[in-house]
Tab-separated table of C-alpha atoms in Angstrom:
chain	number	residue	atom	x	y	z
A	778	MET	CA	10.159	-26.125	-14.039
A	779	LYS	CA	14.032	-25.835	-13.784
A	780	ASN	CA	16.717	-24.109	-12.682
A	781	ASN	CA	20.353	-24.202	-11.524
A	782	ASN	CA	19.529	-27.738	-11.380
A	783	VAL	CA	16.222	-26.352	-8.800
A	784	ASP	CA	13.049	-28.750	-9.458
A	785	ILE	CA	9.789	-26.896	-8.903
A	786	GLY	CA	6.881	-28.950	-8.120
A	787	THR	CA	3.644	-29.155	-6.207
A	788	ILE	CA	0.812	-30.864	-4.945
A	789	LYS	CA	-2.516	-31.186	-6.730
A	790	LYS	CA	-5.270	-29.759	-4.919
A	791	GLY	CA	-8.754	-29.353	-5.857
A	792	LYS	CA	-9.747	-32.820	-7.245
A	793	PHE	CA	-11.073	-35.363	-5.077
A	794	GLU	CA	-10.156	-32.713	-2.283
A	795	PHE	CA	-11.886	-34.248	0.486
A	796	PHE	CA	-10.115	-37.756	0.164
A	797	ARG	CA	-6.801	-36.196	-0.079
A	798	ARG	CA	-7.340	-34.223	3.191
A	799	VAL	CA	-8.189	-37.757	4.733
A	800	ILE	CA	-5.585	-39.455	3.756
A	801	ASN	CA	-3.296	-36.975	4.232
A	802	LYS	CA	-4.491	-37.071	8.185
A	803	LEU	CA	-4.572	-40.805	7.581
A	804	GLN	CA	-1.102	-40.844	6.735
A	805	ILE	CA	-1.384	-43.842	3.842
A	806	PHE	CA	1.615	-43.492	1.747
A	807	PRO	CA	0.212	-45.045	-1.097
A	808	LEU	CA	-2.499	-43.688	-1.810
A	809	TYR	CA	-1.162	-39.854	-0.843
A	810	THR	CA	1.048	-40.245	-3.946
A	811	PHE	CA	-2.399	-39.718	-6.000
A	812	TRP	CA	-1.842	-35.972	-5.248
A	813	LEU	CA	2.049	-35.777	-5.996
A	814	GLY	CA	3.239	-34.298	-9.085
A	815	ASN	CA	5.759	-36.394	-11.484
A	816	TRP	CA	8.599	-35.391	-9.400
A	817	LYS	CA	7.517	-38.046	-6.852
A	818	LYS	CA	9.448	-40.580	-9.224
A	819	SER	CA	12.323	-38.893	-9.113
A	820	ILE	CA	12.425	-37.741	-5.258
A	821	LYS	CA	15.420	-40.619	-4.467
A	822	GLU	CA	17.672	-37.950	-6.735
A	823	TYR	CA	17.523	-34.941	-4.421
A	824	ASP	CA	19.935	-33.836	-1.930
A	825	ASN	CA	17.947	-30.992	-0.677
A	826	ILE	CA	14.314	-30.764	-0.694
A	827	VAL	CA	12.355	-27.579	0.379
A	828	ILE	CA	8.504	-27.653	1.636
A	829	PHE	CA	7.185	-24.389	1.702
A	830	ASP	CA	3.809	-24.266	4.322
A	831	ARG	CA	1.190	-24.078	1.719
A	832	VAL	CA	1.694	-27.500	0.933
A	833	LEU	CA	3.037	-28.590	4.295
A	834	SER	CA	2.321	-31.848	6.105
A	835	LEU	CA	3.279	-34.175	8.183
A	836	THR	CA	2.633	-36.860	5.602
A	837	LEU	CA	4.585	-35.196	3.163
A	838	VAL	CA	7.939	-35.069	5.540
A	839	LYS	CA	7.437	-38.380	6.370
A	840	TRP	CA	6.542	-39.757	2.725
A	841	ILE	CA	9.486	-37.742	1.654
A	842	ILE	CA	12.428	-39.412	4.851
A	843	PHE	CA	10.714	-42.772	3.834
A	844	VAL	CA	11.628	-42.599	0.242
A	845	ASN	CA	14.970	-40.710	0.439
A	846	ARG	CA	16.323	-40.780	4.122
A	847	THR	CA	19.716	-39.315	3.430
A	848	CYS	CA	18.105	-36.118	1.908
A	849	ASN	CA	17.923	-32.436	4.092
A	850	ILE	CA	14.054	-31.540	3.991
A	851	LYS	CA	14.062	-27.661	4.665
A	852	ILE	CA	10.337	-25.904	5.272
A	853	TRP	CA	9.905	-22.484	4.413
A	854	LEU	CA	7.440	-20.621	6.567
A	855	TRP	CA	6.020	-18.123	4.341
A	856	ASN	CA	2.586	-17.411	6.920
A	857	ILE	CA	2.986	-17.047	10.059
A	858	PRO	CA	2.594	-18.296	12.803
A	859	ASN	CA	2.744	-22.032	12.235
A	860	PHE	CA	1.068	-23.590	15.482
A	861	ASP	CA	2.868	-26.655	14.432
A	862	VAL	CA	6.809	-25.535	14.685
A	863	ASN	CA	7.806	-27.823	17.274
A	864	LEU	CA	6.637	-30.803	16.050
A	865	TYR	CA	8.649	-30.330	12.088
A	866	LYS	CA	11.907	-29.646	13.834
A	867	LYS	CA	12.050	-32.995	14.379
A	868	TYR	CA	12.237	-34.045	11.165
A	869	ALA	CA	13.077	-30.668	9.194
A	870	THR	CA	15.272	-27.509	9.104
A	871	ILE	CA	12.690	-25.257	9.617
A	872	TYR	CA	13.153	-21.211	7.835
A	873	CYS	CA	11.301	-17.823	7.999
A	874	PHE	CA	11.185	-14.307	6.792
A	875	ASP	CA	10.605	-12.866	10.356
A	876	LYS	CA	13.580	-12.279	12.438
A	877	LYS	CA	11.734	-11.944	15.289
A	878	TYR	CA	9.838	-14.936	15.215
A	879	ALA	CA	12.728	-17.018	14.240
A	880	ALA	CA	14.572	-16.011	17.364
A	881	ASP	CA	11.365	-16.572	19.433
A	882	ASN	CA	10.976	-20.015	17.815
A	883	ASN	CA	14.771	-21.186	17.405
A	884	ILE	CA	14.554	-21.424	14.182
A	885	ASN	CA	16.318	-20.068	11.146
A	886	PHE	CA	16.376	-16.474	9.263
A	887	LEU	CA	16.166	-15.939	5.769
A	888	GLU	CA	15.480	-12.394	4.042
A	889	GLN	CA	12.001	-12.500	2.065
A	890	PHE	CA	11.824	-13.221	-1.619
A	891	TYR	CA	9.800	-12.107	-4.606
A	892	ILE	CA	9.780	-13.081	-8.142
A	893	PRO	CA	8.009	-10.193	-10.162
A	894	LYS	CA	5.521	-10.877	-12.525
A	895	PRO	CA	6.251	-8.841	-15.960
A	896	LEU	CA	4.304	-5.674	-16.386
A	897	SER	CA	3.296	-3.685	-19.527
A	898	SER	CA	3.717	-0.722	-17.707
A	899	ILE	CA	3.553	0.314	-13.779
A	900	ASN	CA	0.612	2.606	-12.808
A	901	LYS	CA	0.668	5.781	-10.867
A	902	LYS	CA	-2.303	6.738	-10.752
A	903	ASP	CA	-2.780	8.375	-6.744
A	904	GLY	CA	-4.270	5.814	-4.697
A	905	VAL	CA	-4.256	3.234	-2.159
A	906	VAL	CA	-4.710	-0.491	-2.582
A	907	TYR	CA	-5.289	-3.618	-0.095
A	908	VAL	CA	-6.548	-7.279	-1.057
A	909	GLY	CA	-5.799	-9.757	1.541
A	910	TYR	CA	-7.516	-12.087	4.915
A	911	ASP	CA	-9.565	-10.365	7.764
A	912	LYS	CA	-6.944	-12.326	10.668
A	913	ASN	CA	-8.239	-9.259	12.313
A	914	ARG	CA	-7.184	-7.212	10.318
A	915	TYR	CA	-10.716	-5.183	9.697
A	916	LYS	CA	-10.742	-3.022	12.478
A	917	ILE	CA	-7.820	-1.015	11.589
A	918	LEU	CA	-8.749	-1.496	7.518
A	919	LYS	CA	-11.744	0.544	8.300
A	920	LYS	CA	-9.953	3.085	10.324
A	921	VAL	CA	-7.613	3.429	7.206
A	922	ALA	CA	-10.430	3.805	5.523
A	923	GLN	CA	-11.893	6.909	7.070
A	924	GLN	CA	-8.627	8.881	7.100
A	925	LEU	CA	-8.348	8.245	3.357
A	926	HIS	CA	-12.301	8.767	2.820
A	927	LYS	CA	-11.439	12.557	4.958
A	928	ASN	CA	-8.542	12.996	2.613
A	929	ASN	CA	-10.295	12.445	-0.228
A	930	ILE	CA	-7.849	9.924	-1.241
A	931	SER	CA	-9.018	7.186	-3.952
A	932	TYR	CA	-8.590	3.293	-2.497
A	933	ASN	CA	-10.067	0.018	-3.349
A	934	PHE	CA	-9.933	-2.451	-0.773
A	935	THR	CA	-11.073	-5.829	-0.637
A	936	LEU	CA	-11.145	-8.198	2.363
A	937	GLN	CA	-11.419	-12.228	2.771
A	938	LYS	CA	-14.237	-12.211	5.497
A	939	ASP	CA	-13.326	-14.902	8.733
A	940	ALA	CA	-16.126	-17.501	8.361
A	941	GLN	CA	-16.346	-17.235	12.085
A	942	LYS	CA	-17.124	-13.001	12.068
A	943	SER	CA	-19.942	-11.344	11.378
A	944	TYR	CA	-19.866	-8.575	9.223
A	945	TYR	CA	-21.731	-4.817	9.122
A	946	SER	CA	-23.029	-3.611	6.174
A	947	ALA	CA	-21.483	-0.264	6.521
A	948	ASN	CA	-17.800	-0.988	5.891
A	949	TYR	CA	-17.058	2.069	4.604
A	950	GLY	CA	-15.965	0.849	1.039
A	951	ILE	CA	-14.453	-2.192	1.738
A	952	LYS	CA	-15.289	-5.301	-0.442
A	953	LEU	CA	-15.759	-8.476	1.530
A	954	VAL	CA	-15.292	-11.589	-0.394
A	955	ASP	CA	-15.431	-15.056	0.811
A	956	ARG	CA	-12.513	-16.478	-0.976
A	957	PRO	CA	-9.182	-15.572	-2.275
A	958	ILE	CA	-8.494	-13.820	-5.130
A	959	ASP	CA	-6.190	-15.529	-7.509
A	960	TYR	CA	-2.536	-13.286	-6.619
A	961	GLU	CA	-2.514	-12.917	-10.787
A	962	LYS	CA	-5.720	-10.948	-10.365
A	963	VAL	CA	-4.350	-8.879	-6.974
A	964	ILE	CA	-1.344	-7.744	-8.767
A	965	ASP	CA	-3.578	-6.318	-11.476
A	966	ILE	CA	-5.437	-5.152	-9.011
A	967	SER	CA	-2.239	-3.456	-7.244
A	968	ASN	CA	-0.863	-1.891	-10.567
A	969	ALA	CA	-4.496	0.749	-10.695
A	970	TYR	CA	-2.765	2.594	-7.504
A	971	SER	CA	0.200	4.308	-6.148
A	972	ALA	CA	0.589	2.803	-3.216
A	973	ILE	CA	-0.283	-0.428	-1.026
A	974	LEU	CA	-1.666	-0.486	2.251
A	975	GLU	CA	0.265	-3.506	4.152
A	976	LEU	CA	-1.052	-4.629	7.813
A	977	ASN	CA	0.896	-6.948	9.538
A	978	ILE	CA	-0.303	-8.975	12.123
A	979	SER	CA	0.488	-8.600	15.509
A	980	GLY	CA	4.008	-9.180	16.589
A	981	GLN	CA	5.423	-9.330	12.902
A	982	THR	CA	8.481	-7.666	11.789
A	983	GLY	CA	9.579	-9.185	8.610
A	984	LEU	CA	9.251	-7.926	5.724
A	985	THR	CA	5.366	-9.754	3.766
A	986	LEU	CA	4.937	-10.178	0.052
A	987	ARG	CA	3.256	-6.239	0.058
A	988	THR	CA	6.642	-4.823	0.912
A	989	MET	CA	8.089	-7.069	-1.744
A	990	GLU	CA	5.201	-5.958	-4.824
A	991	ALA	CA	5.634	-2.256	-3.223
A	992	LEU	CA	9.473	-2.582	-3.936
A	993	PHE	CA	9.578	-4.635	-7.021
A	994	TYR	CA	6.839	-2.652	-8.816
A	995	GLY	CA	7.636	1.111	-7.548
A	996	LYS	CA	4.559	1.540	-5.332
A	997	LYS	CA	4.713	3.262	-2.306
A	998	LEU	CA	3.656	1.625	1.102
A	999	ILE	CA	1.809	2.338	3.619
A	1000	THR	CA	2.069	-0.183	7.023
A	1001	ASN	CA	2.242	-0.170	10.289
A	1002	ASN	CA	5.476	-2.485	10.373
A	1003	GLU	CA	7.745	0.400	12.544
A	1004	ASN	CA	10.560	-2.195	11.791
A	1005	ILE	CA	10.748	-1.006	7.978
A	1006	ARG	CA	12.496	1.453	9.143
A	1007	ASN	CA	15.596	-0.919	9.713
A	1008	PHE	CA	15.820	-1.719	6.173
A	1009	PRO	CA	18.490	-0.325	4.031
A	1010	PHE	CA	15.700	0.198	1.084
A	1011	TYR	CA	14.232	2.679	3.527
A	1012	ASN	CA	13.081	5.928	2.418
A	1013	GLU	CA	10.458	8.091	3.932
A	1014	ASN	CA	9.350	9.256	0.596
A	1015	ASN	CA	8.204	5.697	-0.315
A	1016	PHE	CA	7.193	4.606	3.200
A	1017	TYR	CA	4.365	5.755	5.594
A	1018	ILE	CA	3.920	4.068	8.884
A	1019	LEU	CA	0.511	4.009	10.532
A	1020	GLY	CA	-0.199	5.900	13.413
A	1021	LYS	CA	3.661	6.924	14.119
A	1022	ASP	CA	4.116	9.343	10.723
A	1023	LYS	CA	3.457	12.725	11.918
A	1024	ARG	CA	2.784	13.623	8.003
A	1025	ASN	CA	-0.607	14.174	6.205
A	1026	ILE	CA	-1.103	10.956	4.294
A	1027	LYS	CA	-2.085	12.437	1.359
A	1028	ALA	CA	1.273	14.933	1.079
A	1029	PHE	CA	2.804	11.676	1.531
A	1030	LEU	CA	1.452	10.485	-1.643
A	1031	LYS	CA	2.030	13.631	-2.975
A	1032	GLU	CA	5.638	13.262	-2.432
A	1033	GLU	CA	8.316	11.927	-5.480
A	1034	TYR	CA	8.892	8.385	-5.274
A	1035	GLN	CA	12.269	7.354	-4.940
A	1036	GLU	CA	13.493	4.756	-6.956
A	1037	ILE	CA	15.074	1.993	-5.111
A	1038	ASN	CA	18.755	0.843	-6.036
A	1039	SER	CA	18.777	-2.406	-7.834
A	1040	GLU	CA	21.826	-4.039	-6.070
A	1041	LEU	CA	19.360	-3.611	-2.641
A	1042	LEU	CA	16.460	-5.334	-4.708
A	1043	SER	CA	18.907	-8.010	-5.456
A	1044	GLU	CA	18.849	-9.023	-2.227
A	1045	TYR	CA	15.184	-9.982	-2.087
A	1046	THR	CA	15.468	-11.902	-5.547
A	1047	TYR	CA	14.636	-15.633	-5.955
A	1048	LYS	CA	18.155	-16.371	-7.072
A	1049	LYS	CA	19.826	-14.981	-3.757
A	1050	TRP	CA	16.940	-16.426	-1.416
A	1051	ILE	CA	17.488	-19.947	-3.431
A	1052	ASN	CA	21.261	-20.159	-2.617
A	1053	ASP	CA	21.426	-19.259	0.874
A	1054	ILE	CA	18.690	-21.861	1.910
A	1055	LEU	CA	20.319	-24.552	0.072
A	1056	LYS	CA	23.800	-23.687	1.748
């Protein structure tokens, strides 16, 4: 895929995954390249290479340096915290979407971006949806479910379980799954409700994909991120802050949604992000 002189590639996963992990850990370059796409053939031509944390490994970084010693390697952290951040600083410039995390770890801040999926229609059915990993969210998710149930508000909560934790059967209507849900399906599920629930991990103040989905698909957002008030798109009709908002949550959902100015949305587009990270 090409866009403004940008090639987009990935790393094959699934096929011989066990061997890929072993070879990756042992940093055996000749064998490791088996899992790389056709882009590996032209790796010497690139001036800038951006690696997303989903495929990030020290083997990948070192292989790129071995093949192309003059390119600028940049790492985009979509998941924080990253406990190897100081290690990767030796080889690359690191960016993330959370201003506080960036400052605390002496890395670069870049605003979040999103590429919306074309939808035939935006569903405005009253209700709240959540799809995500546990990461110590189960306790607060149950509390929100109780609050919504008490107010007779429909909701659809799906939580990917932590393999190290036990879960009780009385889960307040929360659907517990063992494996990640395909992101395309997440969007389809979210589209059936008027509001999205966002539960940031402790200390996180940046904009997550849940916020992006709410902005680009015209949904309300219920969040525990108090910092949401400080963004230019904030409108109290569209955002409800858990533990801080004094309004009845049912009354909030009934308030008229206020459309977000397209100029504000342009600050969170892929085009803006790629131009900024390649500067």
